[in-house]
Amino acid sequence: MLQTRSAKRTAAAAVKIATDMVKEGLISKDEALQRVEPAQVEQLLLPRFDQKEVDKARSAGRYLAKGLNASPGAATGRAVFDADRAVALKGQKQLVVLVRPETSPDDFHGMVAATGILTARGGSTSHAAVVARGLGLPCVAGVAALDIDLQKREMRVGGKVIKEGDAISIDGTTGEVFAGELPTIAANFREEKELIELLSWADKRRRLGVWVNADTPGECRLARELGAEGVGLARTEHMFREAERLPIVQDMILAGDTAGRKRALAKLLPFQQGDFNEMFEAMDGLPVVIRLIDPPLHEFLREYADINVEIAVAQATGRNGTELEKKVRIFRRLEQLHEDNPMLGLRGCRLLLVYPEILEMQIRAILGAAIDSAEKGIKAKPEIMMPLVGTMGELDRLAAQVTEVAQQVFKERGKRVEYKFGTMIEIPRACIIADQIATKTEFFSFGTNDLTQTVLGISRDDAQKSFLTRYVEEKIIPADPFQVLDRDGVGAMMRMAVERGRKTKPGLKIGICGEHAGEPSSVALCHELGLTYVSPSTYRVPVARLAAAQAALAGGAARDR
Amino acid sequence: MLQTRSAKRTAAAAVKIATDMVKEGLISKDEALQRVEPAQVEQLLLPRFDQKEVDKARSAGRYLAKGLNASPGAATGRAVFDADRAVALKGQKQLVVLVRPETSPDDFHGMVAATGILTARGGSTSHAAVVARGLGLPCVAGVAALDIDLQKREMRVGGKVIKEGDAISIDGTTGEVFAGELPTIAANFREEKELIELLSWADKRRRLGVWVNADTPGECRLARELGAEGVGLARTEHMFREAERLPIVQDMILAGDTAGRKRALAKLLPFQQGDFNEMFEAMDGLPVVIRLIDPPLHEFLREYADINVEIAVAQATGRNGTELEKKVRIFRRLEQLHEDNPMLGLRGCRLLLVYPEILEMQIRAILGAAIDSAEKGIKAKPEIMMPLVGTMGELDRLAAQVTEVAQQVFKERGKRVEYKFGTMIEIPRACIIADQIATKTEFFSFGTNDLTQTVLGISRDDAQKSFLTRYVEEKIIPADPFQVLDRDGVGAMMRMAVERGRKTKPGLKIGICGEHAGEPSSVALCHELGLTYVSPSTYRVPVARLAAAQAALAGGAARDR
């Protein structure tokens, strides 16, 4: 009877029924843990629309369109069609829904400022979807019915014209879009007493640790409340993208010589050190894994993507403003930096080896902040993580450089702090030589986004629009490998890395910080592989806690820590 | 005595001495095989300066200087002192020798445009040397006597002033530099009697077959003369690039619907079938492995790379010719096709699954030509090869489609021919599931260019200019993995594929058709792994024959076929 109704149960009811049945002695705690779906836990923590208001809006003709439910939750706010305007309106204390044909890293500051994201193009692994899930923002993507006119700052959809500033509401759980404001009901984890109890039972069963991917002190505090036991991935480049810092980062890149880069990096140092100080404070006593800069430098120059067009037009029309010379200079540098396949290019530790001054600044910021924290009585536990390592030649040099900078910082400050040194495992070669890598590192963290890209030879950003969606639809592959870990391929390489790494160093700490860390069947695979922890995005921490417990119960394993 | 002179021996002398000593009974044939370096065999087949002309130039006082013989071969062209000028002169159909104090990644585009490279500084692992060898360009490096004045665009050397545009000649085999043009002579394999004899001994020792990568009937004939025992890779897309065909291919791509694509493909069919007819005739009785289309479609539209600039300028200046509308249409399609990382995008078998009409045309052309050949009494042995397979879902569908088209062709022509069906093994996942892939295929061929890119997460085109050369110079890695097979990484994945493939199908035919197939230490690795054959580029066929024999001798293995 209960079984047949399960599809209709709301998430809240599922949790309540399960915990009530335990209290009534009808089922065991383990049975309760197995009766709630991890996806239901995620929904419980998201703001949602009041169903009565949704029905009302629908009958009032305010329903506009439906797209892909790319990141769950409900959001309402003023429609805005570019990132800078989103930031400006946020500054005026307005709630904003950012609407774009599709998003790119240039829109990041606007996405952070928004309460929800709506795009006309892109699938579940599009930039918009992935970033929105990372930020815990509702996102409806790939709404083909949207006809956006960026010039006029308006869109046509469902027979209506929505102008910039008009209110819209999006439901990332259902994919629906409405005109006007719909009141949202905020979730409050602290009030979800039954869920908190259920998850406390989960914690006793799970063997996997649950950490979190977090880039800001706010995310850290929230994640801790949701049960995160550490930060498994802090992406330093996200800190580079904030408004006041981006121009300094761009100066560094455009400098073109070491002295110029060092001047810019000296300006960035206090920002980064400040960020780390706040994060260490938020995570007081818990480990924080900080990944050094990862993306190719040209990602910070996307606003100049059409500069060649601007130059050509200026030259053709003779309107050669004073800006032209600067533009030509920027264009030349962009040409130097251009890569046909940036995903496989100058990024990650390669960047740190070519520009060691970036590594130096970042290590100074991390260890400087750890010392600052210690002086304030805060227990910082920094773990320095190198991205994209594939050879021992790279790792040996990186380890030596980190040690050298650390010694300098300790000497200058007259104080030492503990830190760990580890690597991402995100290209196949790193899995193959994991036994060697383990000789020089204290932890591994699987970057399963990149590992999936390289093991399968599939670019995440491109594949969705061109063939991956079709592959899933036609059952050529069982699921999108960027959502659900590819057990036979990527999983096999992970198993190799775990076995080889722990052969060198039994008990080596091994985590996962890719998107998969919050997806239940992928969490189960991580459990099977014997990983130490999973590190999902903030709102998926409770999901991972339950999924990890279910994996342990399925495997008959008791929690052994 | 001979030992001490070895550095001075020319390649021709090395071969002659080794064969003479056998005839005089001083050494065995096996010893002779071990005394000649495979690289020397390659040098014998490179274009070189006519010795008489060299002597003449020397007595006319045109000898300028000597440096390091950094990359072999002879080149002559106009001296140019910066990369942009090299590109410009190349655009005017001029042969160019790029002269620099030393090269850096910024010079890469100029190096590609040059016929040879000359530098004043740098050794055998300098940027210039490494890049030149990678590009197969002659290079003389570290000529300390060069006094280059970049401002004046001239150099002083050997008491002479060479200005930009003056002809010079460099010999990358000897390291010598001359003023003026020196005529180069192509090598003639038939006249190299001693080499032919030495290689006949090699053939008795080697266990590896030596096939060839060839895209034209002319290459096939030459390769057969050089000893190739089959075509290991015919790249059908190279046939698409020829002048009269490219517009049809572009029509197909721009069509944007199946009907339009089919119309264009119908026009391409006779061209492809004609190509295969000629290749089968040239390789009469020997296998020809034909890879279906591999590159992303936008590679055929490179001439439109700046079309957005043209459109913007036309719009800004109001000079909207009748062409504008067409250009906008092409630009829209380009935007649809655009990929951030095309190497990991819609290409290879993904393209064939999304556009099955391309697969149909290619299978019709191959099997149609095989039937044509049979009717002319020629023994065609076509082997159909699928690129970029990574999953069984792809392979199952591809195999079914090929069988279906084959049945249609056989029915239409009233005649059956034999053909084999196999896959490239070029992404890590294919190595992992090689046991499954072998259930559906009759051969594997390692695409080690792509496999190196994915196992290492390195884009070949981008990495060389940005960090790979530096990695080699600073000994972060022992050699450029795109030149010398990465034994610990790529080699380990190849070993996995061989073991798993042959577990399913003992004796499975496994070849290699990447660039590495002609590099001696990589050939040795292929021997160790038990591959069936190597398939290098045409001029490296003799190199591979000798290297394969040396590998067999080093392993103590006798030829067992």
Short mmCIF file of C-alpha atoms in Angstrom, two decimals, chain A residues 268-445:
data_model
loop_
_atom_site.label_atom_id
_atom_site.label_comp_id
_atom_site.label_asym_id
_atom_site.label_seq_id
_atom_site.Cartn_x
_atom_site.Cartn_y
_atom_site.Cartn_z
CA LEU A 268 46.12 40.02 -5.80
CA LEU A 269 47.91 38.51 -2.81
CA PRO A 270 46.00 40.41 -0.09
CA PHE A 271 42.66 39.51 -1.72
CA GLN A 272 43.49 35.81 -1.81
CA GLN A 273 44.94 35.81 1.68
CA GLY A 274 41.82 37.54 2.95
CA ASP A 275 39.60 34.93 1.27
CA PHE A 276 41.53 32.11 2.86
CA ASN A 277 41.46 33.77 6.25
CA GLU A 278 37.67 33.89 6.14
CA MET A 279 37.37 30.33 4.85
CA PHE A 280 39.71 28.96 7.51
CA GLU A 281 37.68 30.77 10.13
CA ALA A 282 34.43 29.29 8.81
CA MET A 283 35.95 25.79 8.69
CA ASP A 284 37.84 26.14 12.00
CA GLY A 285 39.28 22.73 12.89
CA LEU A 286 38.28 21.07 9.59
CA PRO A 287 40.46 20.48 6.53
CA VAL A 288 40.26 22.87 3.54
CA VAL A 289 41.61 21.57 0.25
CA ILE A 290 42.67 24.50 -1.92
CA ARG A 291 43.31 23.85 -5.58
CA LEU A 292 45.77 26.23 -7.22
CA ILE A 293 44.69 28.03 -10.38
CA ASP A 294 43.31 25.67 -13.00
CA PRO A 295 41.71 27.29 -16.11
CA PRO A 296 43.62 28.57 -19.13
CA LEU A 297 44.42 32.28 -18.82
CA HIS A 298 42.34 33.30 -21.82
CA GLU A 299 39.22 32.39 -19.83
CA PHE A 300 39.77 35.63 -17.94
CA LEU A 301 39.77 37.61 -21.19
CA ARG A 302 36.46 36.46 -22.65
CA GLU A 303 35.10 39.97 -22.77
CA TYR A 304 37.63 40.58 -25.56
CA ALA A 305 36.36 37.69 -27.68
CA ASP A 306 35.21 40.03 -30.47
CA ILE A 307 38.08 42.48 -30.30
CA ASN A 308 39.26 41.50 -33.78
CA VAL A 309 35.88 42.60 -35.12
CA GLU A 310 36.10 45.90 -33.23
CA ILE A 311 39.59 46.55 -34.60
CA ALA A 312 38.61 45.73 -38.18
CA VAL A 313 35.53 47.96 -38.00
CA ALA A 314 37.51 50.82 -36.46
CA GLN A 315 40.13 50.54 -39.19
CA ALA A 316 37.59 50.23 -42.01
CA THR A 317 35.58 53.22 -40.88
CA GLY A 318 38.59 55.36 -39.99
CA ARG A 319 37.21 55.90 -36.50
CA ASN A 320 40.54 55.03 -34.91
CA GLY A 321 39.99 56.22 -31.36
CA THR A 322 42.81 56.35 -28.84
CA GLU A 323 41.62 52.95 -27.74
CA LEU A 324 42.69 51.28 -30.98
CA GLU A 325 46.33 50.86 -30.10
CA LYS A 326 45.45 49.25 -26.78
CA LYS A 327 42.99 46.98 -28.50
CA VAL A 328 45.59 45.85 -31.01
CA ARG A 329 47.96 45.08 -28.15
CA ILE A 330 45.32 43.02 -26.36
CA PHE A 331 44.46 41.23 -29.60
CA ARG A 332 48.12 40.29 -30.15
CA ARG A 333 48.32 38.81 -26.67
CA LEU A 334 45.05 36.96 -27.20
CA GLU A 335 46.46 35.49 -30.38
CA GLN A 336 49.49 34.29 -28.44
CA LEU A 337 47.27 32.72 -25.82
CA HIS A 338 44.82 31.22 -28.29
CA GLU A 339 44.47 27.45 -28.15
CA ASP A 340 42.49 25.18 -30.44
CA ASN A 341 41.69 22.84 -27.54
CA PRO A 342 42.14 24.79 -24.32
CA MET A 343 40.83 21.91 -22.22
CA LEU A 344 43.99 20.03 -23.18
CA GLY A 345 46.26 23.05 -23.17
CA LEU A 346 48.16 25.43 -20.93
CA ARG A 347 46.21 25.10 -17.69
CA GLY A 348 46.46 23.53 -14.25
CA CYS A 349 49.94 22.72 -13.05
CA ARG A 350 51.30 23.45 -16.53
CA LEU A 351 50.43 27.09 -15.95
CA LEU A 352 52.12 26.98 -12.55
CA LEU A 353 55.30 25.55 -14.07
CA VAL A 354 55.40 28.12 -16.88
CA TYR A 355 54.53 31.01 -14.52
CA PRO A 356 55.97 29.96 -11.12
CA GLU A 357 55.20 33.46 -9.81
CA ILE A 358 51.50 32.49 -9.74
CA LEU A 359 52.29 29.43 -7.63
CA GLU A 360 54.37 31.58 -5.29
CA MET A 361 51.57 34.10 -4.77
CA GLN A 362 49.01 31.39 -4.09
CA ILE A 363 51.18 29.47 -1.62
CA ARG A 364 52.00 32.73 0.16
CA ALA A 365 48.30 33.53 0.43
CA ILE A 366 47.38 30.07 1.74
CA LEU A 367 50.15 29.71 4.30
CA GLY A 368 50.04 33.40 5.22
CA ALA A 369 46.35 33.01 6.03
CA ALA A 370 47.01 29.80 7.98
CA ILE A 371 49.52 31.69 10.13
CA ASP A 372 47.10 34.64 10.51
CA SER A 373 44.46 32.12 11.66
CA ALA A 374 46.80 30.48 14.15
CA GLU A 375 47.56 33.90 15.61
CA LYS A 376 43.82 34.45 16.09
CA GLY A 377 43.43 31.05 17.78
CA ILE A 378 41.73 29.51 14.75
CA LYS A 379 42.77 26.01 13.72
CA ALA A 380 43.38 26.16 9.96
CA LYS A 381 44.06 22.88 8.19
CA PRO A 382 45.15 23.81 4.68
CA GLU A 383 45.68 21.13 2.05
CA ILE A 384 47.40 22.36 -1.11
CA MET A 385 46.20 20.62 -4.25
CA MET A 386 47.85 20.61 -7.70
CA PRO A 387 45.57 20.35 -10.72
CA LEU A 388 46.20 18.28 -13.88
CA VAL A 389 49.38 16.50 -12.80
CA GLY A 390 50.29 13.70 -15.21
CA THR A 391 54.02 13.12 -14.79
CA MET A 392 56.49 12.79 -11.95
CA GLY A 393 58.63 15.49 -13.57
CA GLU A 394 55.84 17.97 -12.95
CA LEU A 395 55.09 16.75 -9.45
CA ASP A 396 58.72 16.76 -8.31
CA ARG A 397 59.16 20.37 -9.39
CA LEU A 398 55.85 21.52 -7.94
CA ALA A 399 56.56 19.85 -4.60
CA ALA A 400 60.00 21.48 -4.46
CA GLN A 401 58.60 24.92 -5.30
CA VAL A 402 55.86 24.66 -2.69
CA THR A 403 58.37 23.61 -0.05
CA GLU A 404 60.68 26.48 -0.98
CA VAL A 405 57.96 29.13 -0.76
CA ALA A 406 56.65 27.61 2.48
CA GLN A 407 60.10 27.83 4.06
CA GLN A 408 60.34 31.50 3.03
CA VAL A 409 56.92 32.31 4.46
CA PHE A 410 57.69 30.50 7.73
CA LYS A 411 60.97 32.34 8.00
CA GLU A 412 59.44 35.74 7.28
CA ARG A 413 56.63 35.20 9.75
CA GLY A 414 58.78 33.45 12.35
CA LYS A 415 56.14 30.73 12.65
CA ARG A 416 55.42 27.34 11.07
CA VAL A 417 52.04 25.79 10.32
CA GLU A 418 51.08 22.32 9.20
CA TYR A 419 49.84 21.78 5.66
CA LYS A 420 49.25 18.83 3.38
CA PHE A 421 50.32 18.49 -0.25
CA GLY A 422 48.31 16.48 -2.77
CA THR A 423 47.10 16.22 -6.35
CA MET A 424 43.99 16.03 -8.41
CA ILE A 425 43.75 12.74 -10.28
CA GLU A 426 42.03 13.87 -13.44
CA ILE A 427 43.87 12.55 -16.46
CA PRO A 428 44.33 8.87 -17.30
CA ARG A 429 48.11 9.01 -17.00
CA ALA A 430 47.79 10.09 -13.35
CA CYS A 431 45.74 6.94 -12.66
CA ILE A 432 48.38 4.81 -14.37
CA ILE A 433 51.30 6.23 -12.35
CA ALA A 434 49.32 6.64 -9.12
CA ASP A 435 51.82 4.39 -7.32
CA GLN A 436 54.59 6.89 -8.13
CA ILE A 437 52.43 9.95 -7.42
CA ALA A 438 51.62 8.57 -3.96
CA THR A 439 55.31 8.65 -3.05
CA LYS A 440 55.23 12.47 -3.18
CA THR A 441 51.69 13.30 -2.03
CA GLU A 442 49.55 13.04 1.07
CA PHE A 443 46.20 12.84 -0.68
CA PHE A 444 44.48 12.33 -4.04
CA SER A 445 41.26 13.90 -5.20
#
